[in-house]
XYZ file of C-alpha atoms in Angstrom:
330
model
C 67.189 80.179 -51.245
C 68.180 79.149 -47.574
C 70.875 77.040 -45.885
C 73.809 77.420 -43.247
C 76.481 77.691 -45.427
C 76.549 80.796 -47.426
C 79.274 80.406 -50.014
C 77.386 76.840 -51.099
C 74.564 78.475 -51.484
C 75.693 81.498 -52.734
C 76.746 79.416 -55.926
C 73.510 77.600 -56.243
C 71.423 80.777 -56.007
C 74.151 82.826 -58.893
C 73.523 79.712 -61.040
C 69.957 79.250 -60.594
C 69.240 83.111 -61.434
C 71.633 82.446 -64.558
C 69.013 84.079 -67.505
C 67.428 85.522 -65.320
C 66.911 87.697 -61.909
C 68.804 86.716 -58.693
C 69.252 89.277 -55.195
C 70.873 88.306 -52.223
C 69.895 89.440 -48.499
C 73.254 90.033 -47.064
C 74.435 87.958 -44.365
C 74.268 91.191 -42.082
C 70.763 91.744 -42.078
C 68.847 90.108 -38.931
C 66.794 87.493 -38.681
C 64.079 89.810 -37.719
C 64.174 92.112 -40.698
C 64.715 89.865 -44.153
C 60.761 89.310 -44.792
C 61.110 93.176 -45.117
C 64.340 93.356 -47.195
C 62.405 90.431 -49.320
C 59.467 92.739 -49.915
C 61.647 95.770 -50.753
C 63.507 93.717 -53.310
C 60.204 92.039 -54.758
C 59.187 96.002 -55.643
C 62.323 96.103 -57.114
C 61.577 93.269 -59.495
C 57.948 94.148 -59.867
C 58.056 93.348 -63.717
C 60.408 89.715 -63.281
C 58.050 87.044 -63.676
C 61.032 84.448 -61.857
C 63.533 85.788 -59.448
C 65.869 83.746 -56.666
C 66.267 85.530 -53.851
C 68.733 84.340 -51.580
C 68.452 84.677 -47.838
C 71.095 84.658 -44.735
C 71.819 81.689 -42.887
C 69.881 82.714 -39.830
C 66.425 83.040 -42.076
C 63.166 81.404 -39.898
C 61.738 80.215 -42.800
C 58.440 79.398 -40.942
C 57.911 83.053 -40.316
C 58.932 83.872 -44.083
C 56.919 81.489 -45.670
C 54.148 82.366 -43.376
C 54.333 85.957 -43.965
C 53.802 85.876 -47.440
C 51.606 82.977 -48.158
C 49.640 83.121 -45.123
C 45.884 83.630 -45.165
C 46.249 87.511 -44.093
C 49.123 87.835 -46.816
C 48.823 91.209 -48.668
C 51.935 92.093 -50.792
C 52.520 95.223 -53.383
C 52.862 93.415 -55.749
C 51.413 90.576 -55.436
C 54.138 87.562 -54.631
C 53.770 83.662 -55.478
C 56.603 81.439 -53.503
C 57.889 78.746 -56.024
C 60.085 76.688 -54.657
C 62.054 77.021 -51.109
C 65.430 75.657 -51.920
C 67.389 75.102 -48.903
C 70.932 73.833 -49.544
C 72.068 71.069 -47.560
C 75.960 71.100 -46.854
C 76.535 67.136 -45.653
C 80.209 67.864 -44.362
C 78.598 69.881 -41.328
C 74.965 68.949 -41.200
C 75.156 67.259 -37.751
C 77.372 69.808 -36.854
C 74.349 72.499 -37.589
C 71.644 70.376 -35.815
C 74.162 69.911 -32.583
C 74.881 73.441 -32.188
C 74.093 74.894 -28.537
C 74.220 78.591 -28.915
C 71.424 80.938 -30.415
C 70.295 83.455 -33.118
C 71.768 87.182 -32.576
C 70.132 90.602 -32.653
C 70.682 93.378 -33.911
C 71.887 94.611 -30.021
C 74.364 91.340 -29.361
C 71.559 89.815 -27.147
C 70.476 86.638 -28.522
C 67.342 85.462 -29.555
C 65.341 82.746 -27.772
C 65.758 80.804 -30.902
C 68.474 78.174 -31.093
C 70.753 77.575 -34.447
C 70.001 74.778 -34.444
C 65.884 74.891 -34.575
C 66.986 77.147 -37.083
C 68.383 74.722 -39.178
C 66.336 72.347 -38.981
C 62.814 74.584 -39.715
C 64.776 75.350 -42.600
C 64.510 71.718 -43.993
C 61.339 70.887 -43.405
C 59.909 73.787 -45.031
C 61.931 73.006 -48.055
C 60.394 71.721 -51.640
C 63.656 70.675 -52.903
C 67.143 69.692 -50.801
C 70.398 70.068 -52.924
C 73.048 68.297 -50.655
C 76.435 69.514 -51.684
C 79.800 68.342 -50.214
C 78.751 64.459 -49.427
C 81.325 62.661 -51.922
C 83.856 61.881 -48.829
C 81.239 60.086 -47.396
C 81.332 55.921 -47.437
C 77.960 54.786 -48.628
C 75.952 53.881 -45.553
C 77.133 57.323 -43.502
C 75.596 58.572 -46.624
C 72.399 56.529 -46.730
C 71.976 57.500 -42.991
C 72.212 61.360 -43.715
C 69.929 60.796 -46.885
C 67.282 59.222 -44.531
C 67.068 61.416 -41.814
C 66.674 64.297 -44.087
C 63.895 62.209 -46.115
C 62.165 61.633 -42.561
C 62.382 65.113 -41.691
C 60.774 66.119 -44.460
C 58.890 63.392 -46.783
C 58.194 65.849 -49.351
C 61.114 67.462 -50.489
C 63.216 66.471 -53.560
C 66.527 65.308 -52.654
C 68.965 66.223 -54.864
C 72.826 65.049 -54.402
C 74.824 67.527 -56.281
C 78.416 68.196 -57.298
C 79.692 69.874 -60.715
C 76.973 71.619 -63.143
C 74.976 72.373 -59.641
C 72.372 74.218 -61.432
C 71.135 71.946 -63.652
C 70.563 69.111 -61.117
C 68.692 71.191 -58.832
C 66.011 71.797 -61.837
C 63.555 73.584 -60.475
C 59.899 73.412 -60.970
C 58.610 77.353 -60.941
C 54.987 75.638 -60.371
C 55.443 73.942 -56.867
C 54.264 76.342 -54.452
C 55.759 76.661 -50.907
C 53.554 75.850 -48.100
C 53.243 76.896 -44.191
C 53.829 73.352 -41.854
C 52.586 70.745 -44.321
C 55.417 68.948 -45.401
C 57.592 68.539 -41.996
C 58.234 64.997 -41.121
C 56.750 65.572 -37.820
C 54.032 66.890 -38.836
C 53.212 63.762 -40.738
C 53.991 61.601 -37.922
C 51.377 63.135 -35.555
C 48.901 62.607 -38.430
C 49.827 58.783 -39.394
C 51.017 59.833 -42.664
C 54.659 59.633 -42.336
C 56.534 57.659 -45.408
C 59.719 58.700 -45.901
C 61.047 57.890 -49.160
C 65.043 57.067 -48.154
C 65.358 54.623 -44.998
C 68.118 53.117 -43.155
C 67.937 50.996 -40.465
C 69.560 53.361 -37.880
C 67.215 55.825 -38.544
C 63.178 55.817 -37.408
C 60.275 57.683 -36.022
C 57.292 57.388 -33.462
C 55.092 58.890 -31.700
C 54.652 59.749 -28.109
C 51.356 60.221 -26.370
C 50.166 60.758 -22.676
C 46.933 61.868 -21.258
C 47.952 63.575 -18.187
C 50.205 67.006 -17.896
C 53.718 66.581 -17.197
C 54.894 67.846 -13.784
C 57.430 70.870 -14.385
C 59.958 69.569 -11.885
C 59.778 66.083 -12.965
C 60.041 67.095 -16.749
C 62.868 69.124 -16.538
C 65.257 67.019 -14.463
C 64.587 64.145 -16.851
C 65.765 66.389 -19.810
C 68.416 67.115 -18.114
C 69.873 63.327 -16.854
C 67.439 60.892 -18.379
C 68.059 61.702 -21.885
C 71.960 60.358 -22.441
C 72.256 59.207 -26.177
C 74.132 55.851 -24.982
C 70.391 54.863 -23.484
C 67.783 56.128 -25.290
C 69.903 56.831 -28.849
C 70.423 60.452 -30.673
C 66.989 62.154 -30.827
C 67.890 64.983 -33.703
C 64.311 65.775 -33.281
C 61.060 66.143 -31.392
C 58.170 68.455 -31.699
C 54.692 68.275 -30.915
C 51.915 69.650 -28.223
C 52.239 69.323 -24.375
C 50.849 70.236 -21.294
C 52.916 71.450 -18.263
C 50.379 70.672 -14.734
C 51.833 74.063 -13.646
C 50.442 76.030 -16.353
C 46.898 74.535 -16.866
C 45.611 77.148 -19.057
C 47.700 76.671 -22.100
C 48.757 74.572 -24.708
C 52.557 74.368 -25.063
C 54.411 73.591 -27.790
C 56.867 71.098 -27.223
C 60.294 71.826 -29.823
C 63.471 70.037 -29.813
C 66.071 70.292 -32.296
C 69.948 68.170 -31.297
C 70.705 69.457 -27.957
C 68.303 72.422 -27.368
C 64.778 72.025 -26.624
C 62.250 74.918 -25.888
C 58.783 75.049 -24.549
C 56.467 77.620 -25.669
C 52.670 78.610 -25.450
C 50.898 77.748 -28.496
C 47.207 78.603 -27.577
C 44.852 78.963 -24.261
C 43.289 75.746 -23.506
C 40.158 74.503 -25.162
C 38.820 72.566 -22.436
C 38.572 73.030 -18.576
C 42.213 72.565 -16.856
C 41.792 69.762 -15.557
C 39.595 67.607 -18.608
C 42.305 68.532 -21.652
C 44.634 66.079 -22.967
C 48.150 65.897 -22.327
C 51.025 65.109 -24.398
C 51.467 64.481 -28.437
C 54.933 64.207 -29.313
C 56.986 63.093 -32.551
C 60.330 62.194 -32.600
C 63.270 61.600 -34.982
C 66.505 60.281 -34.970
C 69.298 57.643 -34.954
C 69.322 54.515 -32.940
C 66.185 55.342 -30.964
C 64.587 53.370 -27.800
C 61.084 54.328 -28.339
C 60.230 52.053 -24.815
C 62.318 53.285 -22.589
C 61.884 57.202 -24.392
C 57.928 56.911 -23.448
C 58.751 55.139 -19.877
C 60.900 58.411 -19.018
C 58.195 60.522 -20.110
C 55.445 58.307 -18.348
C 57.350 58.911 -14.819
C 56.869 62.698 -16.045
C 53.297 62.413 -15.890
C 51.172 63.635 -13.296
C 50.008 60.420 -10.984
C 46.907 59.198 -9.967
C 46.761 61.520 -6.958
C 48.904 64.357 -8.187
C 45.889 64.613 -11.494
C 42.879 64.082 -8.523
C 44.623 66.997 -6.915
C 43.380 69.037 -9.825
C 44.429 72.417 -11.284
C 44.373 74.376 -7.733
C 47.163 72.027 -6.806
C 49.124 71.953 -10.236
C 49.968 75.397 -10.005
C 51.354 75.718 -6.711
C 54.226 72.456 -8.223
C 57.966 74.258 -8.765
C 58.235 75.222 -12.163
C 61.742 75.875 -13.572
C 60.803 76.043 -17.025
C 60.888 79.483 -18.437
C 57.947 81.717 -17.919
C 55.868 81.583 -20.875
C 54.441 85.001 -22.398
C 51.157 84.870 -23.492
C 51.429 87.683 -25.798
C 54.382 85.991 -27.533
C 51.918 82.535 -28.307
C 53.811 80.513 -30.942
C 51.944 80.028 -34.150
């Protein structure tokens, strides 16, 4: 059980143990240290067949999932994921996805992971999406909030739920979670994106560009190109990307609201300067997809600046964090 507002979920995790077994990871526990807390309680329910476990807000439920459904996934005893539930409060969704600050440790320093990737990881890697607290809402705010959800993740059951929250969640125990296949994005890189709620305000594409981004050029873009009045309210973009500067990787390219991150995903496959360049999706309200790929074409590396080749790439100013190979993304 995941989500950003604890006592909402709280209730939906007490009523969806009801019969049965339910444990909560306290919201004190870091971010860092709940995939252990889960295994210590799974011990502790070795002989449940069904228990909800619920998780703190500031869960990665990539690295959770992955951890114990992954291919190297060894647990004592053996655990199945059934459903991710990740409760969707509507009053301060946007709120969530806007936020500008980042994930705590356990020594006050943060995290390079922003709240609000946070967030959103959390719904795409859902199976089912209660949405609590959306009554208030006039119908097409609330068609608009039902859509972008559905587009960032096609798969999930959406469930709009007030009184009797339990029930209307109804769970199926058979639906197993899953590492990265049901994330909107992930679909939209693939062609297979059909979202099943859609509102006119809210769409997706897909960016792509052959040639590395210059560093420079890329960052000062993000940081005056991008106003919402022009090219509309990107919630989110993720994909693969190449920075010039850094020929021997593959970077992964991660947006969520107002925070973006680039990190190294994997060495490159192909010589520096013969590997492909951008592959970008992107999600969110009002969109300009033309003038969105013309800022990122003037990103690109020219004619002469790709000629120039890899010895001249790296010697381009890079203000874009250095990336740590040992801490690859997966």
């Amino acid at each position: 059980m995941l989500g950003m507002c604890a006592p909402e979920r709280h209730t939906i995790a007490r009523m969806l143990s009801s019969g049965g077994s339910g444990a909560v990871i306290g919201e004190d526990v870091p971010a860092g240290e709940v995939a252990a807390r889960l295994q210590t309680l799974v011990r502790d329910f070795r002989t449940s067949n069904r228990v909800v476990i619920e998780c703190p807000s500031a869960t990665s439920s990539t690295d959770l999932i992955a951890r114990f459904t992954g291919a190297r996934a060894a647990t004592d005893p053996p655990v199945t994921f059934g459903p991710i539930v990740t409760v969707v409060d509507a009053s301060h969704l946007m709120f969530d996805l806007d936020r500008r600050d980042y994930v705590e440790g356990e020594d006050g320093q943060p995290f390079p992971v922003p709240w609000a990737q946070v967030t959103v990881t959390q719904i795409e890697n859902a199976t089912v999406l209660p949405i609590v607290n959306w009554r208030h809402f006039p119908r097409a705010q609330l068609t608009e909030l039902l859509s972008l959800l559905s587009h960032l993740n096609p798969s999930a059951r959406l469930k709009l739920v007030g009184s009797g929250w339990a029930r209307q969640v109804n769970l199926d125990w058979n639906q197993r979670a899953t590492v990265g296949g049901t994330a909107g994005w992930i679909r939209i890189l693939r062609d297979q994106h059909e979202p099943h709620v859609r509102d006119p305000r809210v769409s997706s594409f897909r960016y792509e560009q052959l040639r590395p981004l210059h560093p420079g050029r890329v960052a000062q873009t993000l940081l005056t190109q991008f106003d919402r009045e022009e090219v509309g309210h990107i919630v989110r973009s993720v994909g693969l990307c190449r920075i010039a500067s850094r020929p021997a990787m593959v970077g992964k390219w991660e947006q969520a609201g107002a925070m973006i991150t680039f990190a190294p995903l994997a060495p490159a496959r192909s010589p520096a300067g013969q590997s492909l360049g951008q592959e970008i999706a992107f999600i969110g309200f009002d969109l300009n997809p033309g003038l969105i790929r013309s800022r990122l074409d003037s990103c690109a590396l020219t004619e002469d600046e790709f000629t120039a080749g890899p010895a001249a790439w790296v010697h381009y100013p890079d203000p874009i964090p250095h990336w740590d190979p040992r801490n690859m993304n997966r």
